[in-house]
Coordinates of C-alpha atoms in Angstrom, one line a residue:
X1 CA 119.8 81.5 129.1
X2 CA 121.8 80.3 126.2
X3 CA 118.5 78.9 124.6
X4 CA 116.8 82.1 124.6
X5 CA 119.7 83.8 123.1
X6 CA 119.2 81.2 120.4
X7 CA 115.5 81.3 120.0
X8 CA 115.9 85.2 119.5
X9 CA 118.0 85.2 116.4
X10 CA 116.1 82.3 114.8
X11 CA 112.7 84.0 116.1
X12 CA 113.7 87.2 114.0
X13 CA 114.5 85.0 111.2
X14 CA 111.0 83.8 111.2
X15 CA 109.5 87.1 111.6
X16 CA 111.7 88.3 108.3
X17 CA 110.5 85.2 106.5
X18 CA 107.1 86.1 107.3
X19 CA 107.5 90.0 106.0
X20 CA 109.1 88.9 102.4
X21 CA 106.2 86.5 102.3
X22 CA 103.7 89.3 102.5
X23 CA 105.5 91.6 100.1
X24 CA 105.6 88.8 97.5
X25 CA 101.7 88.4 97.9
X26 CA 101.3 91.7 97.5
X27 CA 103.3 91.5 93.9
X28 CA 102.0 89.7 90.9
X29 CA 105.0 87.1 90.1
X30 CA 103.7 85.1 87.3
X31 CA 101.3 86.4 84.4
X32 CA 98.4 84.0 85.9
X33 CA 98.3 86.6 88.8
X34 CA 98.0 89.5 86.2
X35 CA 94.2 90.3 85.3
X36 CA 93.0 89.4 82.1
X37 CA 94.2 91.3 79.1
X38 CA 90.6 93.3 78.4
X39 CA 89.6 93.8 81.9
X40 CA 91.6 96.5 84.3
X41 CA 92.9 96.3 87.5
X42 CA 91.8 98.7 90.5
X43 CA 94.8 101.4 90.0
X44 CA 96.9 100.8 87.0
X45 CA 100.1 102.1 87.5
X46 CA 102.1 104.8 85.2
X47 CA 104.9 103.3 83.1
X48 CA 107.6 105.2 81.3
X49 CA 106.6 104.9 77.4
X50 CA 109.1 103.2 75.5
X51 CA 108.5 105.1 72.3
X52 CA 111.3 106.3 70.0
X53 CA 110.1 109.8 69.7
X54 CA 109.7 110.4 73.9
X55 CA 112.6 108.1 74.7
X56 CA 115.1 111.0 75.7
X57 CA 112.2 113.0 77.6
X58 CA 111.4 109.4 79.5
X59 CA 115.1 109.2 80.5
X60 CA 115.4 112.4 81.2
X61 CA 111.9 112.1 84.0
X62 CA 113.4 108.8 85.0
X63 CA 117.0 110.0 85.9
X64 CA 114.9 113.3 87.6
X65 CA 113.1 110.9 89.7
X66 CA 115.9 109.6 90.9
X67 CA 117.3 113.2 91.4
X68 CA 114.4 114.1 93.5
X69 CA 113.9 110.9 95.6
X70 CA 117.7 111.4 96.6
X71 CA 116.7 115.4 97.0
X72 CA 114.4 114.7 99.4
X73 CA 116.1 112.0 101.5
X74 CA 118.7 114.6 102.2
X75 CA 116.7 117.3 102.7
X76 CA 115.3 114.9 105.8
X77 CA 118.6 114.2 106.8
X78 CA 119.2 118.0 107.1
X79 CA 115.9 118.5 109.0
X80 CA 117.3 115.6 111.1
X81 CA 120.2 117.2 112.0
X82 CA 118.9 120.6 112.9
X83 CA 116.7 119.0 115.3
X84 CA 119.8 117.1 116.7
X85 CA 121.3 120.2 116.8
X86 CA 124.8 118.9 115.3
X87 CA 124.6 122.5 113.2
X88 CA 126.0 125.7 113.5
X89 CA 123.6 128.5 112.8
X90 CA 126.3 129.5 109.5
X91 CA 125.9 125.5 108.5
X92 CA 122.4 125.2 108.8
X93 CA 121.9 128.8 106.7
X94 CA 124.7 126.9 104.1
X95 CA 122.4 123.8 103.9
X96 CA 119.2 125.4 103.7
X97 CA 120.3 127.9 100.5
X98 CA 121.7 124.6 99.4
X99 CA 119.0 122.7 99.4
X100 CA 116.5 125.4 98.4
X101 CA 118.8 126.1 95.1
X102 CA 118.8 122.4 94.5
X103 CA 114.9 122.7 94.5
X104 CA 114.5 125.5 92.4
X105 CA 116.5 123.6 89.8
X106 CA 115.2 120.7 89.8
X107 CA 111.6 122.6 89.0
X108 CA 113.6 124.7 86.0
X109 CA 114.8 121.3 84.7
X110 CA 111.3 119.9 84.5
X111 CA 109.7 122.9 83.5
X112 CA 112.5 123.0 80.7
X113 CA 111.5 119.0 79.3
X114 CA 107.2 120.2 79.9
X115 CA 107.3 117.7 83.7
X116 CA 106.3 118.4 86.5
X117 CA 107.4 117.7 90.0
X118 CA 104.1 115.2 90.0
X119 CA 105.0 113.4 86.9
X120 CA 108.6 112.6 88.9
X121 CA 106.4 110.6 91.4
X122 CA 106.1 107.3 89.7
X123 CA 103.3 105.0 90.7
X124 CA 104.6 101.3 92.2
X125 CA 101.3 99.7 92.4
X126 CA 100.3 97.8 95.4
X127 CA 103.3 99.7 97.1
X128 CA 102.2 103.2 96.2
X129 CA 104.0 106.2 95.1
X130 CA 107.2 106.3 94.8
X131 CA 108.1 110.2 96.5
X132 CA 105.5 110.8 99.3
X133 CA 102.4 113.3 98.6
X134 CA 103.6 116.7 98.4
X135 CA 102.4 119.4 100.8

């Protein structure tokens, strides 16, 4: 009994090795796993222009990515919790304004800086998007 308690833990280990493996196959480490400068790869992926006259818009959609990632997270922790029912009818009305205010400014804020809510969703390559597709 005491050896399968001890194959578990180092079995899981294994299994985690395994997982990091694949994730760092999936990412190009070293430039000889880029593709060569003149030819493209299937899906290049957005990146946040580094150029002095866009550099405070740039912050500004990278800082509102963030914003929106953590938005969203808590907006399915809400839903979470209405379906758990741990809410009172007055809290859930509370988080709902809440979160729907929180919405509306976040699409006056990228309205504001000419974003949108699409630009926030910043493309990670072989991982995909960053926010999931919007409905």
């Amino acid at each position: 009994m005491a050896a399968e308690e001890a194959g578990g833990p180092v079995r899981r280990r294994e299994e985690v090795a395994e997982a990091v493996a694949r994730a760092f196959r999936l990412l190009p480490a070293a430039p000889r796993d880029l593709p060569p400068p003149g030819e493209r790869s299937r899906s290049p992926a957005r990146r946040i222009s580094t150029d002095p006259d866009t550099v405070e818009r740039d912050l500004l959609r990278l800082v509102l990515t963030l914003v929106e990632l953590l938005r969203q997270l808590m907006e399915r922790q809400a839903l979470h919790r209405v379906d758990q029912g741990d809410l009172t009818d007055e809290q859930e009305e509370r988080l709902g304004a809440t979160l729907m205010i929180l919405h509306s400014r976040m699409t006056d804020l990228c309205a504001q800086y000419g974003l949108t809510m699409e630009d926030l969703n910043l493309d990670l390559g072989p991982l995909g998007t960053l926010l999931p597709p919007s409905e």
